[in-house]
Amino acid sequence: MAETTAVRPPRWRVLPTRPGIRRAAGRLDAATPPERDRAVDALRALAILGVVLGHWLVTALVADADADAGALRAASPLGPMPWLAPVSWAFQTLAVFFMVGGHVATRSHASARARGVTYGGWLRARLARLFVPVAAMTGLWTVAAVCLLLGGASFTTVHTVVKLALSPLWFLLVFAALTAATPLVARLSPLWPLAVVLHVDLVRFGLGGPSWLGWVNLAAGWLVPFTLGAAWTRGELERRRAGRLLCGGGAVATAVLVAWAGYPASMVGVPGAAVSNLNPPTLAAVTFGLAQCGAALLLRDRLRRAMRGPVLWAAVALANLSAMTVFLWHQTALMATTATGLLAGRLPGLHTVPDGLGWVAARLLWLPVFAAVLAVCWAAFHGFENRGGRRPRTGPAGSRVVRVGRLPETSELREAGRA
């Protein structure tokens, strides 16, 4: 009788088993300091999800049928379909970024001072986490732009794609400036920068002042939610009444500005529009941000309860660990998909003019493709995100303490939690 040989199962698996996922989530949950406010990480994860989906839904690179092959121009479905403006309300979440960033920066700076860390040392550590990953992105797009021009691509096409690819950098520059000013604005009331925004818009739109004056709001407008984060650190926003006041008051003010003061309903820029609420920020964008921040504050308790689940917390923590990579490369994923798709011709929802519900339906089908390309970018460039910070510490019994929450606008949340 022939001897049978048992077949051994392969040692690799494409995905971990469900028990394996739960065990890994449990380890991550156990490694998280008990004093950490997990609602902060959850709000940050929701904010970055909003930014990514918002860009993927309202940014279009159109290849016109009568243009040269490979020529692309920027467009937006919000122009021909203004009734889609509520999409921008759901996904323009930058105010939440800045509020969380201000909260974390002020806590981190206070913690650093208590430990005897100088301002210079604290600031260098924070800015390194912001700008070290940028080197890979700017280097790649510099090479790509040169190759496109040498390959015969039109200057308009190269300018369009490079501008979109590097658009996340403006956010980092503004946030870096506000971070550097943290000791000065830690006790500043949000009413002061709000008053600056109000007067700038009054001069620009009411008195016919110069348009360049609006760029004052690039700092003042985002300083409003940043100082809200500082007020959160001071304990001034703990009562739900503060969240209700911000949410309700901001929503009413925004509705009045849009309905009677002529501000655009879209909270993001629309190509060809006379006024953009975002570039630079207008009073309507700031009041809308106040409403968003109020809603975020009202969600804190629910998010804290939800984050007690190890699996959900692990997903949020991992999203935070990859946040800088996702933030920097999500536009590149969109453009890489668009450029590659041109090899197959003008594809619906990818290269066609965004002028109807058919385009919207087709674009929704492309979202998983964008996500897959972004995953490739993550695999290639995520290592640069970790080079901006220190090595992880080891906890009891040599276990690795997981650092979470490394976003463009975050500081060392672990150290902040000990403050």
Tab-separated table of C-alpha atoms in Angstrom:
chain	number	residue	atom	x	y	z
A	1	MET	CA	0.000	0.000	0.000
A	2	ALA	CA	1.433	3.328	-1.026
A	3	GLU	CA	2.412	5.634	1.764
A	4	THR	CA	0.422	8.850	1.805
A	5	THR	CA	2.005	12.205	2.467
A	6	ALA	CA	0.116	14.875	4.344
A	7	VAL	CA	-0.141	18.173	2.536
A	8	ARG	CA	0.936	21.044	4.699
A	9	PRO	CA	-1.037	24.255	4.472
A	10	PRO	CA	0.896	27.274	3.210
A	11	ARG	CA	2.490	29.401	5.876
A	12	TRP	CA	1.355	32.650	4.322
A	13	ARG	CA	-2.069	34.186	4.113
A	14	VAL	CA	-3.198	37.049	1.975
A	15	LEU	CA	-5.166	38.491	4.892
A	16	PRO	CA	-4.995	37.676	8.595
A	17	THR	CA	-7.779	35.581	10.004
A	18	ARG	CA	-10.527	37.222	11.976
A	19	PRO	CA	-9.148	35.965	15.300
A	20	GLY	CA	-5.740	37.286	14.204
A	21	ILE	CA	-7.194	40.699	13.529
A	22	ARG	CA	-8.836	40.734	16.928
A	23	ARG	CA	-5.633	39.701	18.669
A	24	ALA	CA	-3.678	42.421	16.878
A	25	ALA	CA	-6.380	44.959	17.728
A	26	GLY	CA	-6.265	43.851	21.342
A	27	ARG	CA	-2.496	44.376	21.481
A	28	LEU	CA	-2.847	47.841	19.996
A	29	ASP	CA	-5.636	48.648	22.432
A	30	ALA	CA	-3.496	47.480	25.371
A	31	ALA	CA	-0.515	49.518	24.139
A	32	THR	CA	-2.526	52.747	24.034
A	33	PRO	CA	-2.054	54.923	27.147
A	34	PRO	CA	-5.269	55.012	29.200
A	35	GLU	CA	-5.125	58.813	29.443
A	36	ARG	CA	-5.225	59.255	25.681
A	37	ASP	CA	-8.359	60.985	24.390
A	38	ARG	CA	-9.310	58.652	21.559
A	39	ALA	CA	-11.975	61.047	20.344
A	40	VAL	CA	-9.159	63.286	19.102
A	41	ASP	CA	-7.835	60.494	16.872
A	42	ALA	CA	-11.334	59.638	15.689
A	43	LEU	CA	-12.052	63.240	14.726
A	44	ARG	CA	-8.763	63.407	12.873
A	45	ALA	CA	-9.492	60.189	10.984
A	46	LEU	CA	-12.952	61.473	9.997
A	47	ALA	CA	-11.456	64.775	8.877
A	48	ILE	CA	-8.845	63.193	6.636
A	49	LEU	CA	-11.464	60.847	5.177
A	50	GLY	CA	-13.551	63.901	4.345
A	51	VAL	CA	-10.628	65.647	2.632
A	52	VAL	CA	-9.732	62.599	0.523
A	53	LEU	CA	-13.290	61.774	-0.551
A	54	GLY	CA	-14.057	65.426	-1.165
A	55	HIS	CA	-11.122	65.839	-3.523
A	56	TRP	CA	-11.873	62.597	-5.330
A	57	LEU	CA	-15.513	63.566	-5.819
A	58	VAL	CA	-15.220	67.209	-6.887
A	59	THR	CA	-11.866	67.246	-8.714
A	60	ALA	CA	-11.998	66.304	-12.376
A	61	LEU	CA	-9.246	66.219	-14.997
A	62	VAL	CA	-11.008	66.566	-18.321
A	63	ALA	CA	-9.563	65.394	-21.638
A	64	ASP	CA	-11.527	67.378	-24.232
A	65	ALA	CA	-12.399	65.449	-27.380
A	66	ASP	CA	-11.155	68.239	-29.657
A	67	ALA	CA	-7.910	68.822	-27.754
A	68	ASP	CA	-4.501	67.261	-28.275
A	69	ALA	CA	-4.131	63.721	-27.012
A	70	GLY	CA	-3.048	63.708	-23.402
A	71	ALA	CA	-4.065	67.317	-22.743
A	72	LEU	CA	-5.893	67.736	-19.434
A	73	ARG	CA	-7.641	70.630	-17.737
A	74	ALA	CA	-9.143	70.975	-14.281
A	75	ALA	CA	-12.916	71.022	-13.825
A	76	SER	CA	-15.471	70.466	-11.088
A	77	PRO	CA	-19.013	69.066	-11.042
A	78	LEU	CA	-19.963	71.904	-8.689
A	79	GLY	CA	-19.897	74.365	-11.601
A	80	PRO	CA	-22.524	72.857	-13.949
A	81	MET	CA	-24.345	71.200	-11.022
A	82	PRO	CA	-24.483	73.794	-8.218
A	83	TRP	CA	-27.131	71.735	-6.421
A	84	LEU	CA	-24.241	69.425	-5.444
A	85	ALA	CA	-22.935	72.119	-3.063
A	86	PRO	CA	-23.969	70.030	0.016
A	87	VAL	CA	-21.225	67.593	-1.001
A	88	SER	CA	-18.712	70.300	-0.137
A	89	TRP	CA	-20.426	70.838	3.203
A	90	ALA	CA	-19.921	67.201	4.136
A	91	PHE	CA	-16.327	66.813	2.940
A	92	GLN	CA	-14.665	70.197	3.496
A	93	THR	CA	-13.378	69.318	6.964
A	94	LEU	CA	-10.273	71.495	7.284
A	95	ALA	CA	-11.662	73.448	10.247
A	96	VAL	CA	-11.788	70.217	12.265
A	97	PHE	CA	-8.148	69.578	11.309
A	98	PHE	CA	-7.104	72.958	12.633
A	99	MET	CA	-9.164	72.699	15.811
A	100	VAL	CA	-7.701	69.309	16.669
A	101	GLY	CA	-4.258	70.583	15.704
A	102	GLY	CA	-4.571	73.604	17.978
A	103	HIS	CA	-5.772	71.421	20.846
A	104	VAL	CA	-2.895	68.992	20.465
A	105	ALA	CA	-0.232	71.650	19.861
A	106	THR	CA	-1.096	73.619	22.993
A	107	ARG	CA	-1.175	70.465	25.135
A	108	SER	CA	2.095	69.252	23.668
A	109	HIS	CA	3.836	72.575	24.183
A	110	ALA	CA	2.679	72.739	27.799
A	111	SER	CA	3.901	69.178	28.348
A	112	ALA	CA	7.261	69.963	26.744
A	113	ARG	CA	7.747	72.988	28.977
A	114	ALA	CA	6.922	70.930	32.056
A	115	ARG	CA	9.618	68.423	31.046
A	116	GLY	CA	12.179	71.154	30.451
A	117	VAL	CA	12.181	70.900	26.658
A	118	THR	CA	13.052	74.180	24.955
A	119	TYR	CA	10.735	75.845	22.476
A	120	GLY	CA	13.258	75.262	19.697
A	121	GLY	CA	13.553	71.564	20.435
A	122	TRP	CA	9.787	71.144	20.610
A	123	LEU	CA	9.226	73.028	17.363
A	124	ARG	CA	11.945	71.142	15.474
A	125	ALA	CA	10.426	67.815	16.475
A	126	ARG	CA	6.959	68.855	15.317
A	127	LEU	CA	8.055	70.368	12.026
A	128	ALA	CA	10.189	67.341	11.221
A	129	ARG	CA	7.050	65.203	11.304
A	130	LEU	CA	5.414	67.624	8.914
A	131	PHE	CA	8.131	68.160	6.342
A	132	VAL	CA	10.327	65.055	6.190
A	133	PRO	CA	7.652	63.132	4.204
A	134	VAL	CA	7.277	66.116	1.862
A	135	ALA	CA	10.779	65.546	0.472
A	136	ALA	CA	9.739	62.325	-1.268
A	137	MET	CA	6.649	63.930	-2.768
A	138	THR	CA	8.344	67.073	-4.085
A	139	GLY	CA	11.261	65.041	-5.423
A	140	LEU	CA	9.034	62.663	-7.339
A	141	TRP	CA	6.884	65.423	-8.838
A	142	THR	CA	9.919	67.470	-9.828
A	143	VAL	CA	11.207	64.510	-11.821
A	144	ALA	CA	7.710	63.795	-13.187
A	145	ALA	CA	7.208	67.385	-14.341
A	146	VAL	CA	10.550	67.423	-16.173
A	147	CYS	CA	9.794	64.072	-17.821
A	148	LEU	CA	6.344	65.244	-18.917
A	149	LEU	CA	7.727	68.404	-20.487
A	150	LEU	CA	10.547	66.519	-22.222
A	151	GLY	CA	8.004	63.953	-23.420
A	152	GLY	CA	6.007	66.617	-25.225
A	153	ALA	CA	3.203	67.267	-22.721
A	154	SER	CA	1.750	70.757	-22.928
A	155	PHE	CA	2.679	73.294	-20.277
A	156	THR	CA	-1.019	73.644	-19.390
A	157	THR	CA	-1.302	69.930	-18.654
A	158	VAL	CA	1.893	69.858	-16.569
A	159	HIS	CA	0.834	72.968	-14.652
A	160	THR	CA	-2.613	71.476	-13.965
A	161	VAL	CA	-1.394	68.145	-12.612
A	162	VAL	CA	1.537	69.553	-10.625
A	163	LYS	CA	-0.672	72.221	-9.058
A	164	LEU	CA	-3.195	69.591	-7.960
A	165	ALA	CA	-0.493	67.206	-6.738
A	166	LEU	CA	1.221	69.851	-4.630
A	167	SER	CA	-1.994	71.488	-3.396
A	168	PRO	CA	-1.786	69.729	0.014
A	169	LEU	CA	1.423	71.641	0.731
A	170	TRP	CA	-0.339	74.966	1.303
A	171	PHE	CA	-2.062	73.371	4.262
A	172	LEU	CA	1.248	72.258	5.753
A	173	LEU	CA	2.771	75.717	5.368
A	174	VAL	CA	-0.150	77.439	7.092
A	175	PHE	CA	-0.246	74.837	9.814
A	176	ALA	CA	3.499	75.080	10.369
A	177	ALA	CA	3.194	78.846	10.819
A	178	LEU	CA	0.375	78.466	13.345
A	179	THR	CA	2.311	75.737	15.131
A	180	ALA	CA	5.315	78.032	15.456
A	181	ALA	CA	3.024	80.678	16.961
A	182	THR	CA	1.484	78.268	19.504
A	183	PRO	CA	3.035	79.947	22.585
A	184	LEU	CA	1.659	83.309	21.408
A	185	VAL	CA	-1.866	82.158	20.554
A	186	ALA	CA	-2.351	79.599	23.323
A	187	ARG	CA	-4.570	82.005	25.256
A	188	LEU	CA	-5.926	84.018	22.342
A	189	SER	CA	-9.707	84.204	22.070
A	190	PRO	CA	-11.110	82.989	18.720
A	191	LEU	CA	-13.114	86.234	18.576
A	192	TRP	CA	-9.987	88.229	17.660
A	193	PRO	CA	-9.079	86.406	14.412
A	194	LEU	CA	-12.808	86.154	13.633
A	195	ALA	CA	-13.021	89.945	13.858
A	196	VAL	CA	-10.071	90.242	11.453
A	197	VAL	CA	-11.823	87.993	8.909
A	198	LEU	CA	-15.031	90.013	9.264
A	199	HIS	CA	-13.293	93.331	8.629
A	200	VAL	CA	-11.207	92.003	5.730
A	201	ASP	CA	-14.333	90.751	3.958
A	202	LEU	CA	-16.161	93.981	4.735
A	203	VAL	CA	-13.400	95.965	3.039
A	204	ARG	CA	-13.060	93.536	0.099
A	205	PHE	CA	-16.702	92.955	-0.744
A	206	GLY	CA	-18.526	95.836	0.921
A	207	LEU	CA	-16.189	98.750	0.259
A	208	GLY	CA	-14.550	97.600	-2.973
A	209	GLY	CA	-11.107	97.098	-1.439
A	210	PRO	CA	-8.230	95.307	-3.194
A	211	SER	CA	-8.621	91.571	-3.732
A	212	TRP	CA	-5.130	90.826	-2.392
A	213	LEU	CA	-6.350	91.867	1.060
A	214	GLY	CA	-8.190	88.562	1.229
A	215	TRP	CA	-4.928	86.720	1.726
A	216	VAL	CA	-4.792	88.123	5.249
A	217	ASN	CA	-7.541	85.593	5.936
A	218	LEU	CA	-5.238	82.713	5.022
A	219	ALA	CA	-3.732	83.114	8.479
A	220	ALA	CA	-6.636	84.738	10.340
A	221	GLY	CA	-9.276	82.356	8.956
A	222	TRP	CA	-7.519	79.161	10.045
A	223	LEU	CA	-6.403	80.772	13.294
A	224	VAL	CA	-10.061	80.774	14.371
A	225	PRO	CA	-10.403	76.956	14.675
A	226	PHE	CA	-6.781	76.680	15.854
A	227	THR	CA	-7.560	78.955	18.807
A	228	LEU	CA	-10.763	76.983	19.390
A	229	GLY	CA	-8.489	73.998	19.913
A	230	ALA	CA	-6.505	76.006	22.451
A	231	ALA	CA	-9.763	76.895	24.227
A	232	TRP	CA	-10.560	73.159	24.285
A	233	THR	CA	-7.204	72.583	26.019
A	234	ARG	CA	-8.052	75.255	28.584
A	235	GLY	CA	-11.289	73.415	29.379
A	236	GLU	CA	-13.538	76.156	28.018
A	237	LEU	CA	-15.382	73.902	25.568
A	238	GLU	CA	-16.176	70.915	27.772
A	239	ARG	CA	-19.852	71.725	28.241
A	240	ARG	CA	-22.215	70.651	25.507
A	241	ARG	CA	-23.639	74.148	25.472
A	242	ALA	CA	-20.419	75.359	23.835
A	243	GLY	CA	-20.774	72.787	21.058
A	244	ARG	CA	-24.431	73.669	20.511
A	245	LEU	CA	-23.655	77.396	20.380
A	246	LEU	CA	-20.855	76.934	17.859
A	247	CYS	CA	-22.805	74.506	15.697
A	248	GLY	CA	-26.082	76.422	15.697
A	249	GLY	CA	-24.609	79.902	15.540
A	250	GLY	CA	-22.136	78.959	12.811
A	251	ALA	CA	-24.841	77.295	10.714
A	252	VAL	CA	-27.228	80.252	10.997
A	253	ALA	CA	-24.475	82.760	10.196
A	254	THR	CA	-23.384	80.753	7.154
A	255	ALA	CA	-26.947	80.469	5.860
A	256	VAL	CA	-27.419	84.236	6.200
A	257	LEU	CA	-24.136	84.976	4.400
A	258	VAL	CA	-24.971	82.644	1.515
A	259	ALA	CA	-28.623	83.662	1.176
A	260	TRP	CA	-28.338	87.438	1.627
A	261	ALA	CA	-24.682	88.479	1.391
A	262	GLY	CA	-23.840	86.791	-1.905
A	263	TYR	CA	-21.279	84.268	-0.710
A	264	PRO	CA	-21.012	81.022	-2.757
A	265	ALA	CA	-22.888	78.022	-1.414
A	266	SER	CA	-19.942	75.723	-2.164
A	267	MET	CA	-17.367	75.595	0.615
A	268	VAL	CA	-14.599	74.645	-1.832
A	269	GLY	CA	-13.281	76.487	-4.851
A	270	VAL	CA	-15.024	76.019	-8.194
A	271	PRO	CA	-12.989	76.635	-11.387
A	272	GLY	CA	-14.236	79.735	-13.147
A	273	ALA	CA	-16.208	81.089	-10.173
A	274	ALA	CA	-15.769	84.776	-9.332
A	275	VAL	CA	-15.340	84.112	-5.599
A	276	SER	CA	-13.936	81.093	-3.781
A	277	ASN	CA	-14.817	80.445	-0.161
A	278	LEU	CA	-11.555	78.614	0.368
A	279	ASN	CA	-8.848	80.329	-1.629
A	280	PRO	CA	-8.472	82.513	0.381
A	281	PRO	CA	-10.901	81.718	3.222
A	282	THR	CA	-13.935	83.965	3.439
A	283	LEU	CA	-16.147	84.837	6.394
A	284	ALA	CA	-18.648	82.224	5.180
A	285	ALA	CA	-15.955	79.522	5.211
A	286	VAL	CA	-14.977	80.516	8.750
A	287	THR	CA	-18.541	80.527	10.109
A	288	PHE	CA	-19.132	77.190	8.392
A	289	GLY	CA	-15.979	75.925	10.105
A	290	LEU	CA	-17.367	77.067	13.454
A	291	ALA	CA	-20.477	74.978	12.801
A	292	GLN	CA	-18.318	71.962	11.934
A	293	CYS	CA	-16.188	72.410	15.041
A	294	GLY	CA	-19.310	72.634	17.180
A	295	ALA	CA	-20.635	69.407	15.671
A	296	ALA	CA	-17.267	67.744	16.313
A	297	LEU	CA	-17.346	68.816	19.966
A	298	LEU	CA	-20.864	67.406	20.329
A	299	LEU	CA	-19.644	64.065	18.925
A	300	ARG	CA	-16.778	63.658	21.395
A	301	ASP	CA	-18.590	61.556	23.993
A	302	ARG	CA	-20.057	59.213	21.390
A	303	LEU	CA	-16.679	58.801	19.743
A	304	ARG	CA	-15.024	58.034	23.071
A	305	ARG	CA	-17.552	55.289	23.719
A	306	ALA	CA	-17.174	53.908	20.205
A	307	MET	CA	-13.375	53.861	20.507
A	308	ARG	CA	-13.586	51.457	23.435
A	309	GLY	CA	-14.005	48.688	20.882
A	310	PRO	CA	-10.499	47.363	20.104
A	311	VAL	CA	-11.161	46.636	16.415
A	312	LEU	CA	-12.633	50.060	15.671
A	313	TRP	CA	-9.901	51.749	17.676
A	314	ALA	CA	-7.248	49.800	15.762
A	315	ALA	CA	-8.702	50.999	12.459
A	316	VAL	CA	-8.662	54.612	13.661
A	317	ALA	CA	-5.148	54.285	15.078
A	318	LEU	CA	-3.798	52.789	11.864
A	319	ALA	CA	-5.507	55.515	9.866
A	320	ASN	CA	-3.694	58.062	12.008
A	321	LEU	CA	-0.370	56.292	11.539
A	322	SER	CA	-0.811	56.593	7.765
A	323	ALA	CA	-2.482	59.996	7.742
A	324	MET	CA	0.473	61.999	6.418
A	325	THR	CA	1.014	59.568	3.544
A	326	VAL	CA	-2.680	59.527	2.665
A	327	PHE	CA	-2.900	63.312	2.869
A	328	LEU	CA	0.113	63.939	0.644
A	329	TRP	CA	-0.497	61.256	-1.974
A	330	HIS	CA	-4.265	61.036	-2.461
A	331	GLN	CA	-4.241	63.602	-5.273
A	332	THR	CA	-1.351	61.764	-6.921
A	333	ALA	CA	-3.441	58.582	-6.846
A	334	LEU	CA	-6.264	60.377	-8.656
A	335	MET	CA	-3.945	61.781	-11.307
A	336	ALA	CA	-2.052	58.530	-11.829
A	337	THR	CA	-5.362	56.761	-12.450
A	338	THR	CA	-6.485	59.502	-14.821
A	339	ALA	CA	-3.245	59.506	-16.802
A	340	THR	CA	-3.117	55.721	-17.061
A	341	GLY	CA	-6.761	55.580	-18.081
A	342	LEU	CA	-6.053	57.829	-21.066
A	343	LEU	CA	-4.344	54.836	-22.710
A	344	ALA	CA	-7.826	53.332	-23.078
A	345	GLY	CA	-9.398	56.550	-24.376
A	346	ARG	CA	-11.745	59.037	-22.704
A	347	LEU	CA	-13.401	57.102	-19.886
A	348	PRO	CA	-16.719	58.191	-18.285
A	349	GLY	CA	-16.308	59.739	-14.852
A	350	LEU	CA	-12.562	60.026	-15.327
A	351	HIS	CA	-11.870	62.155	-18.424
A	352	THR	CA	-15.314	63.366	-19.420
A	353	VAL	CA	-16.884	66.716	-18.558
A	354	PRO	CA	-18.629	66.557	-15.133
A	355	ASP	CA	-22.000	67.881	-16.256
A	356	GLY	CA	-24.646	65.382	-15.183
A	357	LEU	CA	-25.747	62.550	-12.923
A	358	GLY	CA	-24.167	60.048	-15.290
A	359	TRP	CA	-20.754	61.508	-14.492
A	360	VAL	CA	-21.489	61.371	-10.754
A	361	ALA	CA	-22.478	57.695	-10.946
A	362	ALA	CA	-19.387	56.875	-12.988
A	363	ARG	CA	-17.106	58.778	-10.599
A	364	LEU	CA	-18.460	56.807	-7.630
A	365	LEU	CA	-17.378	53.625	-9.418
A	366	TRP	CA	-13.844	54.982	-9.746
A	367	LEU	CA	-13.418	55.579	-5.993
A	368	PRO	CA	-12.251	51.991	-5.256
A	369	VAL	CA	-9.683	52.330	-8.053
A	370	PHE	CA	-8.355	55.554	-6.558
A	371	ALA	CA	-8.146	53.818	-3.187
A	372	ALA	CA	-6.190	50.907	-4.675
A	373	VAL	CA	-3.688	53.259	-6.329
A	374	LEU	CA	-3.389	55.180	-3.062
A	375	ALA	CA	-2.575	51.883	-1.339
A	376	VAL	CA	0.308	51.441	-3.784
A	377	CYS	CA	1.542	54.949	-2.983
A	378	TRP	CA	1.244	54.141	0.711
A	379	ALA	CA	3.368	51.015	0.317
A	380	ALA	CA	6.030	52.987	-1.556
A	381	PHE	CA	6.234	56.129	0.573
A	382	HIS	CA	4.889	55.377	4.057
A	383	GLY	CA	8.428	54.847	5.336
A	384	PHE	CA	9.141	58.547	4.928
A	385	GLU	CA	6.305	59.351	7.307
A	386	ASN	CA	8.013	57.499	10.135
A	387	ARG	CA	11.368	59.183	9.587
A	388	GLY	CA	10.009	62.413	10.969
A	389	GLY	CA	9.573	61.052	14.479
A	390	ARG	CA	11.536	59.248	17.115
A	391	ARG	CA	11.838	55.539	17.577
A	392	PRO	CA	8.933	53.951	19.440
A	393	ARG	CA	9.522	53.300	23.108
A	394	THR	CA	9.231	49.913	24.675
A	395	GLY	CA	6.729	49.221	27.359
A	396	PRO	CA	6.457	46.564	30.053
A	397	ALA	CA	8.020	43.208	29.238
A	398	GLY	CA	9.664	44.706	26.151
A	399	SER	CA	6.339	45.234	24.396
A	400	ARG	CA	6.353	47.887	21.737
A	401	VAL	CA	4.408	51.017	22.557
A	402	VAL	CA	2.544	52.064	19.454
A	403	ARG	CA	2.684	55.732	18.518
A	404	VAL	CA	-0.509	56.865	16.899
A	405	GLY	CA	-1.829	60.151	15.686
A	406	ARG	CA	0.946	61.357	13.386
A	407	LEU	CA	-0.934	63.731	11.109
A	408	PRO	CA	0.225	66.883	9.366
A	409	GLU	CA	-1.371	68.875	12.142
A	410	THR	CA	-0.604	66.675	15.151
A	411	SER	CA	2.038	66.721	17.837
A	412	GLU	CA	3.189	64.016	20.175
A	413	LEU	CA	-0.187	63.013	21.541
A	414	ARG	CA	1.371	60.559	23.912
A	415	GLU	CA	3.353	63.330	25.566
A	416	ALA	CA	0.354	65.633	25.395
A	417	GLY	CA	-1.716	63.024	27.168
A	418	ARG	CA	0.690	63.103	30.085
A	419	ALA	CA	0.404	66.869	30.399
